[in-house]
mmCIF file with all atom_site columns, C-alpha atoms in Angstrom:
data_model
loop_
_atom_site.group_PDB
_atom_site.id
_atom_site.type_symbol
_atom_site.label_atom_id
_atom_site.label_alt_id
_atom_site.label_comp_id
_atom_site.label_asym_id
_atom_site.label_entity_id
_atom_site.label_seq_id
_atom_site.pdbx_PDB_ins_code
_atom_site.Cartn_x
_atom_site.Cartn_y
_atom_site.Cartn_z
_atom_site.occupancy
_atom_site.B_iso_or_equiv
_atom_site.pdbx_formal_charge
_atom_site.auth_seq_id
_atom_site.auth_comp_id
_atom_site.auth_asym_id
_atom_site.auth_atom_id
_atom_site.pdbx_PDB_model_num
ATOM 1   C CA . MET A 1 1   ? 0.000   0.000   0.000   1.00 34.00 ? 1   MET A CA 1
ATOM 2   C CA . SER A 1 2   ? 1.163   3.498   -0.758  1.00 32.00 ? 2   SER A CA 1
ATOM 3   C CA . VAL A 1 3   ? 2.285   5.683   2.127   1.00 37.00 ? 3   VAL A CA 1
ATOM 4   C CA . ALA A 1 4   ? 3.979   8.376   0.033   1.00 33.00 ? 4   ALA A CA 1
ATOM 5   C CA . GLU A 1 5   ? 3.993   9.534   -3.571  1.00 34.00 ? 5   GLU A CA 1
ATOM 6   C CA . GLU A 1 6   ? 6.549   10.758  -6.107  1.00 34.00 ? 6   GLU A CA 1
ATOM 7   C CA . GLN A 1 7   ? 9.610   9.643   -4.206  1.00 38.00 ? 7   GLN A CA 1
ATOM 8   C CA . PRO A 1 8   ? 12.976  9.972   -5.971  1.00 40.00 ? 8   PRO A CA 1
ATOM 9   C CA . ASP A 1 9   ? 15.017  6.907   -6.892  1.00 49.00 ? 9   ASP A CA 1
ATOM 10  C CA . GLU A 1 10  ? 18.053  6.034   -8.964  1.00 52.00 ? 10  GLU A CA 1
ATOM 11  C CA . LEU A 1 11  ? 16.208  4.799   -12.051 1.00 61.00 ? 11  LEU A CA 1
ATOM 12  C CA . SER A 1 12  ? 15.855  6.628   -15.318 1.00 50.00 ? 12  SER A CA 1
ATOM 13  C CA . ALA A 1 13  ? 12.952  9.087   -15.417 1.00 47.00 ? 13  ALA A CA 1
ATOM 14  C CA . GLU A 1 14  ? 10.239  9.087   -18.106 1.00 49.00 ? 14  GLU A CA 1
ATOM 15  C CA . PRO A 1 15  ? 8.345   12.195  -19.316 1.00 41.00 ? 15  PRO A CA 1
ATOM 16  C CA . ALA A 1 16  ? 4.996   10.506  -18.536 1.00 49.00 ? 16  ALA A CA 1
ATOM 17  C CA . GLY A 1 17  ? 6.204   8.293   -15.753 1.00 62.00 ? 17  GLY A CA 1
ATOM 18  C CA . PRO A 1 18  ? 4.531   5.394   -13.983 1.00 79.00 ? 18  PRO A CA 1
ATOM 19  C CA . ALA A 1 19  ? 2.691   5.432   -10.668 1.00 78.00 ? 19  ALA A CA 1
ATOM 20  C CA . HIS A 1 20  ? 4.967   5.674   -7.634  1.00 69.00 ? 20  HIS A CA 1
ATOM 21  C CA . SER A 1 21  ? 4.466   4.450   -4.088  1.00 69.00 ? 21  SER A CA 1
ATOM 22  C CA . VAL A 1 22  ? 6.562   3.630   -1.038  1.00 74.00 ? 22  VAL A CA 1
ATOM 23  C CA . GLU A 1 23  ? 6.140   0.212   0.532   1.00 72.00 ? 23  GLU A CA 1
ATOM 24  C CA . VAL A 1 24  ? 6.783   0.019   4.293   1.00 82.00 ? 24  VAL A CA 1
ATOM 25  C CA . GLU A 1 25  ? 6.148   -3.421  5.721   1.00 90.00 ? 25  GLU A CA 1
ATOM 26  C CA . LEU A 1 26  ? 7.067   -6.156  8.150   1.00 94.00 ? 26  LEU A CA 1
ATOM 27  C CA . LYS A 1 27  ? 7.468   -9.779  7.033   1.00 96.00 ? 27  LYS A CA 1
ATOM 28  C CA . PHE A 1 28  ? 7.065   -12.922 9.115   1.00 98.00 ? 28  PHE A CA 1
ATOM 29  C CA . ASP A 1 29  ? 7.532   -16.655 8.656   1.00 98.00 ? 29  ASP A CA 1
ATOM 30  C CA . VAL A 1 30  ? 4.724   -18.901 9.895   1.00 98.00 ? 30  VAL A CA 1
ATOM 31  C CA . ASP A 1 31  ? 3.870   -22.594 9.877   1.00 98.00 ? 31  ASP A CA 1
ATOM 32  C CA . ASP A 1 32  ? 0.995   -24.006 7.845   1.00 97.00 ? 32  ASP A CA 1
ATOM 33  C CA . ASP A 1 33  ? -1.191  -24.393 10.936  1.00 98.00 ? 33  ASP A CA 1
ATOM 34  C CA . THR A 1 34  ? -0.361  -21.088 12.655  1.00 98.00 ? 34  THR A CA 1
ATOM 35  C CA . PRO A 1 35  ? -3.586  -19.244 13.620  1.00 98.00 ? 35  PRO A CA 1
ATOM 36  C CA . LEU A 1 36  ? -4.132  -15.668 12.502  1.00 98.00 ? 36  LEU A CA 1
ATOM 37  C CA . PRO A 1 37  ? -3.043  -12.887 14.889  1.00 98.00 ? 37  PRO A CA 1
ATOM 38  C CA . ASP A 1 38  ? -5.396  -10.935 17.155  1.00 97.00 ? 38  ASP A CA 1
ATOM 39  C CA . TRP A 1 39  ? -5.193  -7.303  16.055  1.00 97.00 ? 39  TRP A CA 1
ATOM 40  C CA . SER A 1 40  ? -7.429  -5.866  18.808  1.00 93.00 ? 40  SER A CA 1
ATOM 41  C CA . GLY A 1 41  ? -4.485  -4.373  20.671  1.00 94.00 ? 41  GLY A CA 1
ATOM 42  C CA . LEU A 1 42  ? -3.064  -2.315  17.809  1.00 97.00 ? 42  LEU A CA 1
ATOM 43  C CA . PRO A 1 43  ? -3.075  1.454   18.441  1.00 97.00 ? 43  PRO A CA 1
ATOM 44  C CA . GLY A 1 44  ? -5.481  3.278   16.139  1.00 96.00 ? 44  GLY A CA 1
ATOM 45  C CA . VAL A 1 45  ? -7.013  0.098   14.702  1.00 98.00 ? 45  VAL A CA 1
ATOM 46  C CA . VAL A 1 46  ? -10.748 -0.324  15.425  1.00 97.00 ? 46  VAL A CA 1
ATOM 47  C CA . SER A 1 47  ? -11.808 -2.736  12.686  1.00 97.00 ? 47  SER A CA 1
ATOM 48  C CA . VAL A 1 48  ? -10.504 -5.739  10.765  1.00 97.00 ? 48  VAL A CA 1
ATOM 49  C CA . GLY A 1 49  ? -12.073 -6.337  7.365   1.00 97.00 ? 49  GLY A CA 1
ATOM 50  C CA . ALA A 1 50  ? -13.150 -9.682  5.995   1.00 98.00 ? 50  ALA A CA 1
ATOM 51  C CA . ALA A 1 51  ? -10.552 -11.726 4.143   1.00 98.00 ? 51  ALA A CA 1
ATOM 52  C CA . GLU A 1 52  ? -10.137 -10.763 0.479   1.00 98.00 ? 52  GLU A CA 1
ATOM 53  C CA . LEU A 1 53  ? -8.809  -13.625 -1.665  1.00 98.00 ? 53  LEU A CA 1
ATOM 54  C CA . ARG A 1 54  ? -6.210  -12.700 -4.310  1.00 98.00 ? 54  ARG A CA 1
ATOM 55  C CA . GLU A 1 55  ? -4.647  -15.201 -6.684  1.00 98.00 ? 55  GLU A CA 1
ATOM 56  C CA . LEU A 1 56  ? -1.307  -13.662 -7.675  1.00 98.00 ? 56  LEU A CA 1
ATOM 57  C CA . ASP A 1 57  ? 1.085   -14.881 -10.358 1.00 98.00 ? 57  ASP A CA 1
ATOM 58  C CA . ALA A 1 58  ? 4.360   -13.045 -10.895 1.00 97.00 ? 58  ALA A CA 1
ATOM 59  C CA . VAL A 1 59  ? 7.311   -13.578 -13.235 1.00 97.00 ? 59  VAL A CA 1
ATOM 60  C CA . TYR A 1 60  ? 10.562  -11.870 -12.184 1.00 97.00 ? 60  TYR A CA 1
ATOM 61  C CA . PHE A 1 61  ? 13.249  -10.726 -14.618 1.00 97.00 ? 61  PHE A CA 1
ATOM 62  C CA . ASP A 1 62  ? 16.973  -10.094 -14.176 1.00 97.00 ? 62  ASP A CA 1
ATOM 63  C CA . SER A 1 63  ? 20.271  -10.729 -15.925 1.00 96.00 ? 63  SER A CA 1
ATOM 64  C CA . ASP A 1 64  ? 22.091  -14.049 -15.572 1.00 94.00 ? 64  ASP A CA 1
ATOM 65  C CA . ASP A 1 65  ? 24.460  -12.463 -13.047 1.00 94.00 ? 65  ASP A CA 1
ATOM 66  C CA . LEU A 1 66  ? 21.528  -10.938 -11.105 1.00 95.00 ? 66  LEU A CA 1
ATOM 67  C CA . ALA A 1 67  ? 22.647  -7.365  -11.666 1.00 95.00 ? 67  ALA A CA 1
ATOM 68  C CA . LEU A 1 68  ? 19.308  -5.950  -10.473 1.00 95.00 ? 68  LEU A CA 1
ATOM 69  C CA . ALA A 1 69  ? 19.190  -8.096  -7.341  1.00 93.00 ? 69  ALA A CA 1
ATOM 70  C CA . HIS A 1 70  ? 22.734  -7.141  -6.378  1.00 92.00 ? 70  HIS A CA 1
ATOM 71  C CA . ALA A 1 71  ? 21.758  -3.465  -6.733  1.00 92.00 ? 71  ALA A CA 1
ATOM 72  C CA . GLY A 1 72  ? 18.717  -3.999  -4.506  1.00 91.00 ? 72  GLY A CA 1
ATOM 73  C CA . TYR A 1 73  ? 16.109  -3.890  -7.277  1.00 93.00 ? 73  TYR A CA 1
ATOM 74  C CA . ALA A 1 74  ? 13.480  -6.304  -8.562  1.00 95.00 ? 74  ALA A CA 1
ATOM 75  C CA . VAL A 1 75  ? 11.322  -6.183  -11.692 1.00 96.00 ? 75  VAL A CA 1
ATOM 76  C CA . ARG A 1 76  ? 8.239   -8.330  -12.178 1.00 96.00 ? 76  ARG A CA 1
ATOM 77  C CA . ARG A 1 77  ? 5.102   -8.824  -14.226 1.00 96.00 ? 77  ARG A CA 1
ATOM 78  C CA . ARG A 1 78  ? 2.241   -9.754  -11.915 1.00 96.00 ? 78  ARG A CA 1
ATOM 79  C CA . THR A 1 79  ? -1.354  -10.688 -12.634 1.00 96.00 ? 79  THR A CA 1
ATOM 80  C CA . GLY A 1 80  ? -4.123  -10.766 -10.068 1.00 96.00 ? 80  GLY A CA 1
ATOM 81  C CA . GLY A 1 81  ? -4.911  -8.410  -7.207  1.00 94.00 ? 81  GLY A CA 1
ATOM 82  C CA . PRO A 1 82  ? -5.648  -4.670  -7.207  1.00 93.00 ? 82  PRO A CA 1
ATOM 83  C CA . ASP A 1 83  ? -2.151  -3.648  -8.339  1.00 91.00 ? 83  ASP A CA 1
ATOM 84  C CA . GLU A 1 84  ? -1.487  -6.095  -11.171 1.00 94.00 ? 84  GLU A CA 1
ATOM 85  C CA . GLY A 1 85  ? 0.986   -4.802  -13.730 1.00 95.00 ? 85  GLY A CA 1
ATOM 86  C CA . TRP A 1 86  ? 4.713   -4.348  -14.240 1.00 96.00 ? 86  TRP A CA 1
ATOM 87  C CA . HIS A 1 87  ? 6.563   -3.316  -11.084 1.00 95.00 ? 87  HIS A CA 1
ATOM 88  C CA . ILE A 1 88  ? 10.062  -2.128  -10.299 1.00 95.00 ? 88  ILE A CA 1
ATOM 89  C CA . LYS A 1 89  ? 10.919  -2.287  -6.610  1.00 91.00 ? 89  LYS A CA 1
ATOM 90  C CA . GLY A 1 90  ? 13.867  -0.200  -5.512  1.00 86.00 ? 90  GLY A CA 1
ATOM 91  C CA . ALA A 1 91  ? 16.435  -0.670  -2.787  1.00 73.00 ? 91  ALA A CA 1
ATOM 92  C CA . ARG A 1 92  ? 15.292  -0.169  0.813   1.00 67.00 ? 92  ARG A CA 1
ATOM 93  C CA . ASP A 1 93  ? 15.829  3.229   2.402   1.00 65.00 ? 93  ASP A CA 1
ATOM 94  C CA . ALA A 1 94  ? 17.025  3.959   5.939   1.00 56.00 ? 94  ALA A CA 1
ATOM 95  C CA . GLU A 1 95  ? 13.486  3.493   7.311   1.00 61.00 ? 95  GLU A CA 1
ATOM 96  C CA . GLY A 1 96  ? 12.981  0.153   5.562   1.00 61.00 ? 96  GLY A CA 1
ATOM 97  C CA . GLY A 1 97  ? 10.711  1.473   2.806   1.00 72.00 ? 97  GLY A CA 1
ATOM 98  C CA . ARG A 1 98  ? 11.008  0.596   -0.883  1.00 78.00 ? 98  ARG A CA 1
ATOM 99  C CA . VAL A 1 99  ? 10.070  2.917   -3.729  1.00 85.00 ? 99  VAL A CA 1
ATOM 100 C CA . GLU A 1 100 ? 7.914   1.037   -6.227  1.00 89.00 ? 100 GLU A CA 1
ATOM 101 C CA . ARG A 1 101 ? 7.079   2.038   -9.795  1.00 92.00 ? 101 ARG A CA 1
ATOM 102 C CA . GLN A 1 102 ? 4.156   0.489   -11.626 1.00 94.00 ? 102 GLN A CA 1
ATOM 103 C CA . TRP A 1 103 ? 3.006   0.259   -15.242 1.00 94.00 ? 103 TRP A CA 1
ATOM 104 C CA . PRO A 1 104 ? -0.247  -1.310  -16.512 1.00 92.00 ? 104 PRO A CA 1
ATOM 105 C CA . LEU A 1 105 ? -0.144  -4.746  -18.123 1.00 90.00 ? 105 LEU A CA 1
ATOM 106 C CA . GLY A 1 106 ? -1.589  -3.709  -21.458 1.00 79.00 ? 106 GLY A CA 1
ATOM 107 C CA . LYS A 1 107 ? -1.723  -6.575  -23.954 1.00 81.00 ? 107 LYS A CA 1
ATOM 108 C CA . ASP A 1 108 ? 1.793   -7.859  -23.289 1.00 78.00 ? 108 ASP A CA 1
ATOM 109 C CA . THR A 1 109 ? 2.693   -11.253 -21.855 1.00 77.00 ? 109 THR A CA 1
ATOM 110 C CA . ALA A 1 110 ? 5.626   -12.427 -19.787 1.00 77.00 ? 110 ALA A CA 1
ATOM 111 C CA . GLU A 1 111 ? 6.855   -14.377 -22.808 1.00 80.00 ? 111 GLU A CA 1
ATOM 112 C CA . GLN A 1 112 ? 7.208   -11.126 -24.756 1.00 83.00 ? 112 GLN A CA 1
ATOM 113 C CA . GLY A 1 113 ? 9.788   -9.887  -22.275 1.00 87.00 ? 113 GLY A CA 1
ATOM 114 C CA . VAL A 1 114 ? 10.129  -6.575  -20.481 1.00 92.00 ? 114 VAL A CA 1
ATOM 115 C CA . PRO A 1 115 ? 8.229   -3.661  -22.131 1.00 92.00 ? 115 PRO A CA 1
ATOM 116 C CA . ASP A 1 116 ? 10.269  -0.765  -23.490 1.00 91.00 ? 116 ASP A CA 1
ATOM 117 C CA . ALA A 1 117 ? 9.059   1.688   -20.831 1.00 92.00 ? 117 ALA A CA 1
ATOM 118 C CA . VAL A 1 118 ? 10.175  -0.625  -18.026 1.00 94.00 ? 118 VAL A CA 1
ATOM 119 C CA . ALA A 1 119 ? 13.459  -1.471  -19.751 1.00 93.00 ? 119 ALA A CA 1
ATOM 120 C CA . ASP A 1 120 ? 14.183  2.235   -20.288 1.00 94.00 ? 120 ASP A CA 1
ATOM 121 C CA . ALA A 1 121 ? 13.686  2.895   -16.575 1.00 93.00 ? 121 ALA A CA 1
ATOM 122 C CA . LEU A 1 122 ? 16.236  0.174   -15.811 1.00 94.00 ? 122 LEU A CA 1
ATOM 123 C CA . ALA A 1 123 ? 18.785  1.400   -18.361 1.00 94.00 ? 123 ALA A CA 1
ATOM 124 C CA . THR A 1 124 ? 21.178  2.774   -15.744 1.00 93.00 ? 124 THR A CA 1
ATOM 125 C CA . LEU A 1 125 ? 21.310  -0.643  -14.057 1.00 93.00 ? 125 LEU A CA 1
ATOM 126 C CA . VAL A 1 126 ? 21.186  -3.285  -16.784 1.00 93.00 ? 126 VAL A CA 1
ATOM 127 C CA . VAL A 1 127 ? 20.986  -3.613  -20.578 1.00 92.00 ? 127 VAL A CA 1
ATOM 128 C CA . ALA A 1 128 ? 17.475  -4.667  -21.598 1.00 90.00 ? 128 ALA A CA 1
ATOM 129 C CA . SER A 1 129 ? 18.700  -7.473  -23.854 1.00 91.00 ? 129 SER A CA 1
ATOM 130 C CA . ARG A 1 130 ? 20.221  -9.208  -20.805 1.00 93.00 ? 130 ARG A CA 1
ATOM 131 C CA . LEU A 1 131 ? 16.898  -9.455  -18.951 1.00 95.00 ? 131 LEU A CA 1
ATOM 132 C CA . THR A 1 132 ? 15.381  -12.925 -18.772 1.00 95.00 ? 132 THR A CA 1
ATOM 133 C CA . PRO A 1 133 ? 12.848  -14.697 -16.499 1.00 96.00 ? 133 PRO A CA 1
ATOM 134 C CA . ILE A 1 134 ? 14.593  -15.882 -13.337 1.00 97.00 ? 134 ILE A CA 1
ATOM 135 C CA . ALA A 1 135 ? 11.664  -16.807 -11.090 1.00 98.00 ? 135 ALA A CA 1
ATOM 136 C CA . ARG A 1 136 ? 7.926   -17.382 -10.998 1.00 98.00 ? 136 ARG A CA 1
ATOM 137 C CA . ILE A 1 137 ? 6.017   -16.817 -7.769  1.00 98.00 ? 137 ILE A CA 1
ATOM 138 C CA . ARG A 1 138 ? 2.401   -17.891 -7.409  1.00 98.00 ? 138 ARG A CA 1
ATOM 139 C CA . ASN A 1 139 ? 0.696   -16.721 -4.257  1.00 98.00 ? 139 ASN A CA 1
ATOM 140 C CA . ARG A 1 140 ? -2.718  -17.512 -2.793  1.00 98.00 ? 140 ARG A CA 1
ATOM 141 C CA . ARG A 1 141 ? -3.215  -14.412 -0.632  1.00 98.00 ? 141 ARG A CA 1
ATOM 142 C CA . HIS A 1 142 ? -5.843  -13.521 1.936   1.00 98.00 ? 142 HIS A CA 1
ATOM 143 C CA . ALA A 1 143 ? -5.759  -9.776  2.635   1.00 98.00 ? 143 ALA A CA 1
ATOM 144 C CA . PHE A 1 144 ? -7.257  -8.051  5.674   1.00 98.00 ? 144 PHE A CA 1
ATOM 145 C CA . ALA A 1 145 ? -7.818  -4.282  5.950   1.00 98.00 ? 145 ALA A CA 1
ATOM 146 C CA . LEU A 1 146 ? -7.030  -2.835  9.391   1.00 98.00 ? 146 LEU A CA 1
ATOM 147 C CA . GLY A 1 147 ? -9.071  0.353   9.687   1.00 98.00 ? 147 GLY A CA 1
ATOM 148 C CA . ASP A 1 148 ? -9.244  3.381   11.955  1.00 98.00 ? 148 ASP A CA 1
ATOM 149 C CA . ALA A 1 149 ? -12.304 5.091   13.432  1.00 97.00 ? 149 ALA A CA 1
ATOM 150 C CA . ASP A 1 150 ? -12.808 7.146   10.271  1.00 97.00 ? 150 ASP A CA 1
ATOM 151 C CA . GLY A 1 151 ? -12.648 4.149   7.952   1.00 96.00 ? 151 GLY A CA 1
ATOM 152 C CA . GLY A 1 152 ? -9.101  4.880   6.815   1.00 98.00 ? 152 GLY A CA 1
ATOM 153 C CA . LEU A 1 153 ? -6.654  2.076   6.082   1.00 98.00 ? 153 LEU A CA 1
ATOM 154 C CA . VAL A 1 154 ? -4.049  2.011   8.855   1.00 98.00 ? 154 VAL A CA 1
ATOM 155 C CA . ALA A 1 155 ? -2.402  -1.151  7.543   1.00 97.00 ? 155 ALA A CA 1
ATOM 156 C CA . GLU A 1 156 ? -3.017  -4.203  5.442   1.00 98.00 ? 156 GLU A CA 1
ATOM 157 C CA . PHE A 1 157 ? -2.245  -7.659  6.786   1.00 98.00 ? 157 PHE A CA 1
ATOM 158 C CA . VAL A 1 158 ? -1.827  -10.485 4.287   1.00 98.00 ? 158 VAL A CA 1
ATOM 159 C CA . ASP A 1 159 ? -1.608  -14.232 4.783   1.00 98.00 ? 159 ASP A CA 1
ATOM 160 C CA . ASP A 1 160 ? 0.369   -15.691 1.863   1.00 98.00 ? 160 ASP A CA 1
ATOM 161 C CA . HIS A 1 161 ? 0.640   -19.308 0.714   1.00 98.00 ? 161 HIS A CA 1
ATOM 162 C CA . VAL A 1 162 ? 3.459   -19.314 -1.816  1.00 98.00 ? 162 VAL A CA 1
ATOM 163 C CA . VAL A 1 163 ? 4.570   -21.704 -4.561  1.00 98.00 ? 163 VAL A CA 1
ATOM 164 C CA . ALA A 1 164 ? 7.782   -20.404 -6.120  1.00 98.00 ? 164 ALA A CA 1
ATOM 165 C CA . SER A 1 165 ? 10.052  -21.677 -8.894  1.00 98.00 ? 165 SER A CA 1
ATOM 166 C CA . ASP A 1 166 ? 13.693  -20.791 -9.477  1.00 97.00 ? 166 ASP A CA 1
ATOM 167 C CA . GLU A 1 167 ? 13.631  -20.724 -13.286 1.00 95.00 ? 167 GLU A CA 1
ATOM 168 C CA . ARG A 1 168 ? 17.424  -20.894 -13.526 1.00 93.00 ? 168 ARG A CA 1
ATOM 169 C CA . HIS A 1 169 ? 17.809  -24.196 -11.695 1.00 94.00 ? 169 HIS A CA 1
ATOM 170 C CA . GLY A 1 170 ? 14.336  -25.746 -11.865 1.00 95.00 ? 170 GLY A CA 1
ATOM 171 C CA . VAL A 1 171 ? 13.919  -25.721 -8.072  1.00 97.00 ? 171 VAL A CA 1
ATOM 172 C CA . GLU A 1 172 ? 10.454  -25.295 -6.539  1.00 97.00 ? 172 GLU A CA 1
ATOM 173 C CA . ARG A 1 173 ? 9.856   -24.052 -2.997  1.00 97.00 ? 173 ARG A CA 1
ATOM 174 C CA . THR A 1 174 ? 6.651   -23.630 -0.984  1.00 98.00 ? 174 THR A CA 1
ATOM 175 C CA . TRP A 1 175 ? 6.037   -21.716 2.224   1.00 98.00 ? 175 TRP A CA 1
ATOM 176 C CA . ARG A 1 176 ? 3.590   -19.561 4.163   1.00 98.00 ? 176 ARG A CA 1
ATOM 177 C CA . GLU A 1 177 ? 4.350   -16.032 5.295   1.00 98.00 ? 177 GLU A CA 1
ATOM 178 C CA . TRP A 1 178 ? 2.639   -12.926 6.638   1.00 98.00 ? 178 TRP A CA 1
ATOM 179 C CA . GLU A 1 179 ? 3.120   -9.277  5.706   1.00 97.00 ? 179 GLU A CA 1
ATOM 180 C CA . PHE A 1 180 ? 2.016   -6.204  7.635   1.00 97.00 ? 180 PHE A CA 1
ATOM 181 C CA . GLU A 1 181 ? 2.127   -3.116  5.421   1.00 94.00 ? 181 GLU A CA 1
ATOM 182 C CA . LEU A 1 182 ? 1.357   0.482   6.319   1.00 94.00 ? 182 LEU A CA 1
ATOM 183 C CA . GLY A 1 183 ? -1.612  2.116   4.602   1.00 95.00 ? 183 GLY A CA 1
ATOM 184 C CA . PRO A 1 184 ? -2.531  5.739   3.790   1.00 95.00 ? 184 PRO A CA 1
ATOM 185 C CA . ALA A 1 185 ? -4.011  6.279   7.289   1.00 97.00 ? 185 ALA A CA 1
ATOM 186 C CA . ALA A 1 186 ? -0.901  4.995   9.073   1.00 96.00 ? 186 ALA A CA 1
ATOM 187 C CA . PRO A 1 187 ? 0.537   7.255   11.801  1.00 95.00 ? 187 PRO A CA 1
ATOM 188 C CA . ALA A 1 188 ? 2.508   10.186  10.465  1.00 93.00 ? 188 ALA A CA 1
ATOM 189 C CA . SER A 1 189 ? 5.100   10.422  13.224  1.00 94.00 ? 189 SER A CA 1
ATOM 190 C CA . ALA A 1 190 ? 8.059   8.088   13.502  1.00 92.00 ? 190 ALA A CA 1
ATOM 191 C CA . ASP A 1 191 ? 7.322   7.377   17.178  1.00 96.00 ? 191 ASP A CA 1
ATOM 192 C CA . ASP A 1 192 ? 3.710   6.415   16.461  1.00 96.00 ? 192 ASP A CA 1
ATOM 193 C CA . ARG A 1 193 ? 4.760   4.172   13.583  1.00 95.00 ? 193 ARG A CA 1
ATOM 194 C CA . THR A 1 194 ? 7.310   2.495   15.817  1.00 94.00 ? 194 THR A CA 1
ATOM 195 C CA . ALA A 1 195 ? 4.599   1.858   18.401  1.00 97.00 ? 195 ALA A CA 1
ATOM 196 C CA . LEU A 1 196 ? 2.279   0.417   15.736  1.00 97.00 ? 196 LEU A CA 1
ATOM 197 C CA . PHE A 1 197 ? 4.986   -1.888  14.410  1.00 96.00 ? 197 PHE A CA 1
ATOM 198 C CA . ALA A 1 198 ? 5.913   -2.999  17.938  1.00 97.00 ? 198 ALA A CA 1
ATOM 199 C CA . ALA A 1 199 ? 2.288   -3.887  18.656  1.00 98.00 ? 199 ALA A CA 1
ATOM 200 C CA . ALA A 1 200 ? 2.058   -5.788  15.356  1.00 98.00 ? 200 ALA A CA 1
ATOM 201 C CA . VAL A 1 201 ? 5.191   -7.773  16.152  1.00 97.00 ? 201 VAL A CA 1
ATOM 202 C CA . GLN A 1 202 ? 3.829   -8.604  19.603  1.00 98.00 ? 202 GLN A CA 1
ATOM 203 C CA . ALA A 1 203 ? 0.535   -9.837  18.092  1.00 98.00 ? 203 ALA A CA 1
ATOM 204 C CA . VAL A 1 204 ? 2.359   -11.957 15.514  1.00 98.00 ? 204 VAL A CA 1
ATOM 205 C CA . HIS A 1 205 ? 4.672   -13.523 18.073  1.00 98.00 ? 205 HIS A CA 1
ATOM 206 C CA . ALA A 1 206 ? 1.704   -14.287 20.336  1.00 98.00 ? 206 ALA A CA 1
ATOM 207 C CA . ALA A 1 207 ? 0.101   -16.195 17.448  1.00 98.00 ? 207 ALA A CA 1
ATOM 208 C CA . GLY A 1 208 ? 3.292   -18.165 16.778  1.00 98.00 ? 208 GLY A CA 1
ATOM 209 C CA . GLY A 1 209 ? 4.846   -16.159 13.956  1.00 98.00 ? 209 GLY A CA 1
ATOM 210 C CA . ARG A 1 210 ? 8.516   -15.219 13.776  1.00 97.00 ? 210 ARG A CA 1
ATOM 211 C CA . ALA A 1 211 ? 10.738  -12.747 11.981  1.00 95.00 ? 211 ALA A CA 1
ATOM 212 C CA . ALA A 1 212 ? 11.193  -13.614 8.300   1.00 96.00 ? 212 ALA A CA 1
ATOM 213 C CA . ALA A 1 213 ? 14.435  -15.392 7.503   1.00 93.00 ? 213 ALA A CA 1
ATOM 214 C CA . SER A 1 214 ? 14.518  -13.836 4.028   1.00 93.00 ? 214 SER A CA 1
ATOM 215 C CA . ASP A 1 215 ? 14.142  -10.215 2.978   1.00 86.00 ? 215 ASP A CA 1
ATOM 216 C CA . SER A 1 216 ? 11.822  -10.922 0.044   1.00 92.00 ? 216 SER A CA 1
ATOM 217 C CA . LYS A 1 217 ? 9.905   -13.648 -1.755  1.00 96.00 ? 217 LYS A CA 1
ATOM 218 C CA . LEU A 1 218 ? 12.294  -13.372 -4.696  1.00 96.00 ? 218 LEU A CA 1
ATOM 219 C CA . ALA A 1 219 ? 15.374  -13.845 -2.515  1.00 94.00 ? 219 ALA A CA 1
ATOM 220 C CA . ARG A 1 220 ? 13.799  -16.885 -0.877  1.00 96.00 ? 220 ARG A CA 1
ATOM 221 C CA . THR A 1 221 ? 12.848  -18.318 -4.263  1.00 97.00 ? 221 THR A CA 1
ATOM 222 C CA . LEU A 1 222 ? 16.461  -18.004 -5.404  1.00 95.00 ? 222 LEU A CA 1
ATOM 223 C CA . GLY A 1 223 ? 17.762  -19.613 -2.227  1.00 91.00 ? 223 GLY A CA 1
ATOM 224 C CA . ALA A 1 224 ? 19.156  -16.414 -0.703  1.00 77.00 ? 224 ALA A CA 1
#
């Protein structure tokens, strides 16, 4: 979910650029039978929405030497969910957020490769002709909206069941994980955000979750 707009990054700029957002989230590893957390103790959260099912299917692209990954970037084509499209995720900032750029799918397919607009934005990092599919991540996601008293989205909690394939080595991995991502109505101050995150971590640990061993789904898919 977006918590800021038009943030600068190191990618090439386009005259009519894509949508921008900043992703600020926590990630947790959980077992298949771990019950969902109790969010009643989170500051500012007064409601938890019903589960929204999203069937997500993403193909990730990089060079054979993983030039984008080593620079802290990821590019994917994802179908399903409210933000389907082409995405470029940037390196994390000092607060743990990641700038994300998004383009619509159009009529392209993953087999057609990276669209020109996306490739142009990556030009300072990698030559477009070197980009090839490196991973496919399919995710059965249940999303829950955590709302405030005014109906604003404080955070989104998602329960992910992942089937991921390392396209380079033909290795498939499956796991379950949770994400807790700030929404537009998240606290504005750093202290209040810290308190919200601390309460979320406490709720997750009480349910049996634990800190994620991997920084991202892509890294875990590739064995990192």
